[in-house]
Short mmCIF file of C-alpha atoms in Angstrom, two decimals:
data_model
loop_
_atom_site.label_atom_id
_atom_site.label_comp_id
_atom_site.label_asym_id
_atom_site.label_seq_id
_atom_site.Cartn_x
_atom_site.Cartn_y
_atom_site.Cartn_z
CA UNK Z 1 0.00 0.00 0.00
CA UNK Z 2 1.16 3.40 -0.79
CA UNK Z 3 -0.43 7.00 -0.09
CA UNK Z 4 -0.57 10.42 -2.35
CA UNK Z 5 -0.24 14.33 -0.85
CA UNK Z 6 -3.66 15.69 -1.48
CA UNK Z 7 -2.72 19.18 -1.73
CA UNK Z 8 -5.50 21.61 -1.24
CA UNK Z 9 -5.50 23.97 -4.56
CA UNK Z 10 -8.89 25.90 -4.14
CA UNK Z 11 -11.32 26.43 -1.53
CA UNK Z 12 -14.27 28.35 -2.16
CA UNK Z 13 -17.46 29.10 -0.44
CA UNK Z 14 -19.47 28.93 -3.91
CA UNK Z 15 -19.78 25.11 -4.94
CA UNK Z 16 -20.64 26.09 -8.43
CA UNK Z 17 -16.86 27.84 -8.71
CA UNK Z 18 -15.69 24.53 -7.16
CA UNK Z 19 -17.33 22.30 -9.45
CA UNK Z 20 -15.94 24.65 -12.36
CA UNK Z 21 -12.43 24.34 -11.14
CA UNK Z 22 -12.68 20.28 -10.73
CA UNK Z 23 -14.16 20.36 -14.81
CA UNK Z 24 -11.19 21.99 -16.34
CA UNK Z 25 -8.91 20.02 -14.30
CA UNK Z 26 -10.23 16.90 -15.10
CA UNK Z 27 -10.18 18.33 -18.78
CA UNK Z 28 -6.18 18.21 -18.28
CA UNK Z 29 -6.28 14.57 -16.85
CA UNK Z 30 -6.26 11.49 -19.02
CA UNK Z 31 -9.81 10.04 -17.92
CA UNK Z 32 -10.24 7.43 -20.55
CA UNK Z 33 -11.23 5.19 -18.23
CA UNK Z 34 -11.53 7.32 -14.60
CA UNK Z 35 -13.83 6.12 -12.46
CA UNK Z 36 -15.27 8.11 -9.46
CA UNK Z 37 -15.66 7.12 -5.22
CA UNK Z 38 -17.93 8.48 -3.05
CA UNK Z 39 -17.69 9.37 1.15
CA UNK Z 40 -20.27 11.12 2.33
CA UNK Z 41 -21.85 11.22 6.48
CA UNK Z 42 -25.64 11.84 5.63
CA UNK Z 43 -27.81 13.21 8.27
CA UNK Z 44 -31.58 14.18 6.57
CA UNK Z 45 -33.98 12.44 5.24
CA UNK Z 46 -34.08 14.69 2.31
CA UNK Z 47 -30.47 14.37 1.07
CA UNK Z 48 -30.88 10.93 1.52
CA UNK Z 49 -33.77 11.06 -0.63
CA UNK Z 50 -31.92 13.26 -3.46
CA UNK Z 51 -28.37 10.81 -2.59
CA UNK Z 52 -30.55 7.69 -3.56
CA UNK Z 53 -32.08 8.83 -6.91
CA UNK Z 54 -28.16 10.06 -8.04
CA UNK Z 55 -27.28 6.44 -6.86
CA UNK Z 56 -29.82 3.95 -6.62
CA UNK Z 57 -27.93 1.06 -5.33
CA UNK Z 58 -26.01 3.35 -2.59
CA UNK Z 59 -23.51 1.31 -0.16
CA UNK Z 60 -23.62 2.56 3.12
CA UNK Z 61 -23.50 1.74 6.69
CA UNK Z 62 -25.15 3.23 9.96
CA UNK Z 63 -22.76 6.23 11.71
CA UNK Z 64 -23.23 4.32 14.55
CA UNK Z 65 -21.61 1.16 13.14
CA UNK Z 66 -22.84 -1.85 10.95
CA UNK Z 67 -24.42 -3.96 13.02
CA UNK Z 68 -26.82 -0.84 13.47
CA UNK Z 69 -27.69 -1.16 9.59
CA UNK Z 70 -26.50 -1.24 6.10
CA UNK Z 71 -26.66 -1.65 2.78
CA UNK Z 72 -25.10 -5.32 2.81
CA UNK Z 73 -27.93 -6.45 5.28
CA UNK Z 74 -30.52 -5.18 3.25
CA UNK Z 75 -31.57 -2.33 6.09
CA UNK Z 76 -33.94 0.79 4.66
CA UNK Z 77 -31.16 3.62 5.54
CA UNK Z 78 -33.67 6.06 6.20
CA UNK Z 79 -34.04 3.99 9.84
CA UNK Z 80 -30.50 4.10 9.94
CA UNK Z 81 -29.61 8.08 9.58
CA UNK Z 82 -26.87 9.35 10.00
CA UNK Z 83 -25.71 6.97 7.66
CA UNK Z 84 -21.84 6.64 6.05
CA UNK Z 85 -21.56 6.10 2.44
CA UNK Z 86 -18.29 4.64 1.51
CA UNK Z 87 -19.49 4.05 -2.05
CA UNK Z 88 -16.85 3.32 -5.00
CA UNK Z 89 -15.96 2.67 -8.90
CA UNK Z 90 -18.62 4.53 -10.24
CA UNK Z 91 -18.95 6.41 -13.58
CA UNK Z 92 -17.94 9.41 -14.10
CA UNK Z 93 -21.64 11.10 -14.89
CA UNK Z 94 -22.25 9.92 -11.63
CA UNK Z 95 -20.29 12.85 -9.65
CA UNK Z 96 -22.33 15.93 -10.79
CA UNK Z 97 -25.92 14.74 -9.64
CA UNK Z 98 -24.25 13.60 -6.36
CA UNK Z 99 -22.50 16.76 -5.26
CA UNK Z 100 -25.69 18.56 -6.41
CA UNK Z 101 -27.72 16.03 -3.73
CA UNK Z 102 -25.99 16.85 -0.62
CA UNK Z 103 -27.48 20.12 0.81
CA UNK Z 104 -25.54 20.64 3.97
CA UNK Z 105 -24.19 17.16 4.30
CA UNK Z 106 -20.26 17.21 4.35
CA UNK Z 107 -18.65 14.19 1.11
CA UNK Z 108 -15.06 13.53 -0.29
CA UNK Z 109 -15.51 12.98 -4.02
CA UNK Z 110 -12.31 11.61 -5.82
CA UNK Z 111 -11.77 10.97 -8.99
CA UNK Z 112 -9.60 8.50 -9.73
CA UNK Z 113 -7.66 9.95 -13.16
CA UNK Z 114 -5.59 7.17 -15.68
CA UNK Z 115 -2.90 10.49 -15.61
CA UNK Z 116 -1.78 13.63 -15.15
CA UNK Z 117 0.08 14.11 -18.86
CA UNK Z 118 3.05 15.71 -19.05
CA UNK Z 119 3.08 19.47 -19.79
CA UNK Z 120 6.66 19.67 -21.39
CA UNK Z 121 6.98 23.78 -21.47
CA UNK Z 122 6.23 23.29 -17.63
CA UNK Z 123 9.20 20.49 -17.20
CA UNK Z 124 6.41 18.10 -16.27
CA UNK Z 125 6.34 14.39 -16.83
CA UNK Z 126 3.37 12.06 -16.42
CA UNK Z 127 2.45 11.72 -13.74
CA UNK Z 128 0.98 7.73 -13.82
CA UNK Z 129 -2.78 6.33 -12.52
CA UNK Z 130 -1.27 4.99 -9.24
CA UNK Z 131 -1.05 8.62 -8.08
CA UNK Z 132 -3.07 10.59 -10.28
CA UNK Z 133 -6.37 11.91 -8.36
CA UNK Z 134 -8.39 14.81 -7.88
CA UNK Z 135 -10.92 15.35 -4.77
CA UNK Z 136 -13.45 17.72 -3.90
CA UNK Z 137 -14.42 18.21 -0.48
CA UNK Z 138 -17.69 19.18 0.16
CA UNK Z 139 -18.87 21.13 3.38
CA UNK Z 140 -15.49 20.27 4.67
CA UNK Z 141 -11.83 21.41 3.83
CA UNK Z 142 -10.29 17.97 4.72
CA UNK Z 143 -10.74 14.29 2.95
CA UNK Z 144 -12.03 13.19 5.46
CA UNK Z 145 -14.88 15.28 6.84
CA UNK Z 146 -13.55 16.30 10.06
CA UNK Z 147 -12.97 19.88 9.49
CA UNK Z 148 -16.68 20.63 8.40
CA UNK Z 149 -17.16 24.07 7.06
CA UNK Z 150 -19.05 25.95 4.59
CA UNK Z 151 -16.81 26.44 1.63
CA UNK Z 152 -15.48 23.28 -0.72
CA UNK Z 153 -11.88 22.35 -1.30
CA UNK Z 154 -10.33 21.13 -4.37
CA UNK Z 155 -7.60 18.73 -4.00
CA UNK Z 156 -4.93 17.24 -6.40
CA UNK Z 157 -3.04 14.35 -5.72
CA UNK Z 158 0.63 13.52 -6.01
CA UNK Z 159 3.20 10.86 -5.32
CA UNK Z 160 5.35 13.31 -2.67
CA UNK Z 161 6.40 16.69 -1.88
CA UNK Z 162 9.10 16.32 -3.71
CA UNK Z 163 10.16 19.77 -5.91
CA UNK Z 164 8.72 18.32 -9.02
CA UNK Z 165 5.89 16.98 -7.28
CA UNK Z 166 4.98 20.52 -6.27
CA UNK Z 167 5.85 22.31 -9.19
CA UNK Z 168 2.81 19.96 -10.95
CA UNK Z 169 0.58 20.93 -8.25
CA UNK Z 170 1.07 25.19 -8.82
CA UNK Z 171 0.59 24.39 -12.49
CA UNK Z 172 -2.95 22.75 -11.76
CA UNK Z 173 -3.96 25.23 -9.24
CA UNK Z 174 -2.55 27.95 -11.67
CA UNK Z 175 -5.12 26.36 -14.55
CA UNK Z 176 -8.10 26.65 -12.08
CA UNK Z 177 -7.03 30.49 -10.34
CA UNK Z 178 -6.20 28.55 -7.30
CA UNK Z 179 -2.82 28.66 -5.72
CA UNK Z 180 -0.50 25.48 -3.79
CA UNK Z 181 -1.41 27.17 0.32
CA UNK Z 182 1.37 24.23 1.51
CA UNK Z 183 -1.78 22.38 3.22
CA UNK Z 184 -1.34 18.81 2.73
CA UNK Z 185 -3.01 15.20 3.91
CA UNK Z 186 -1.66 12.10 3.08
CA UNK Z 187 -4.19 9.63 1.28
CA UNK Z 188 -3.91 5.94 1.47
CA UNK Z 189 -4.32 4.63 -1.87
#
């Protein structure tokens, strides 16, 4: 097992501006065949209601733990709320309507790219698959959902911190009017 630096490239309180920045970066990425993941804690009825038509056959779990419902056991997650979703390898259509279905509800959205190509007047190389991902953070500014907020982050993926690795990650946040602010998680992968 290895792990990426998410760097944070763009937070914004305006999802629409966040959604816009995540569009022309995956634009730059080699998605031929990119699939999407999905973590989300959901808390209403209502987003769980929107959540469920953007993906019908949801996998979840109760907050509480499993063995207080899930999707594997058959359970009716609106019994269940809060509920985690930990739901993964979906198509790439699949992001927009789910981001759009979360109201207040903080999610990690991550798309996981085939590349980030080289950009040769930049002194960039590939960059292959194994660490070539872009997240959005929803209602939160970290992966993981722990530092809930208002505003969305946008968060590009690398193998290391390494000079080159960085200099990839201020071209990408240059591309979207974002900058590299130095704040970094590490991601297992």
């Amino acid at each position: 097992m290895s792990n990426s630096a998410a760097t944070a490239v763009l937070t914004t309180a305006h999802l629409p501006d966040a959604i816009r920045a995540v569009r022309t970066l995956l634009g730059i990425a080699d998605t031929s065949q990119a699939e999407v993941d999905f973590e989300a804690l959901i808390r209403s009825p209502d987003v769980l209601t929107r959540v469920r038509h953007a993906l019908p056959d949801l996998t979840w779990w109760a907050a509480a733990d499993r063995e207080h419902g899930s999707s594997e056991a058959g359970d009716d997650p609106a019994d269940c709320l809060p509920i985690q979703v930990f739901d993964w390898s979906r198509p790439l259509d699949r992001a927009e309507p789910f981001i759009a279905a979360l109201g207040p509800d903080p999610a990690a959205v991550r798309w996981d790219l085939d590349a980030w190509p080289a950009v040769p007047e930049a002194g960039l190389e590939t960059i292959s698959q194994k660490y070539a991902y872009l997240t959005l953070t929803v209602n939160s500014r970290d992966l993981y959902q722990d530092e809930r907020t208002q505003d969305h982050t946008v968060h590009v993926h690398v193998r290391n911190q390494s000079a080159d690795q960085i200099a990839r990650v201020q071209w990408l946040a240059d591309q979207v009017g974002g900058k590299f602010t130095g704040r970094v998680e590490w991601a297992p992968l």
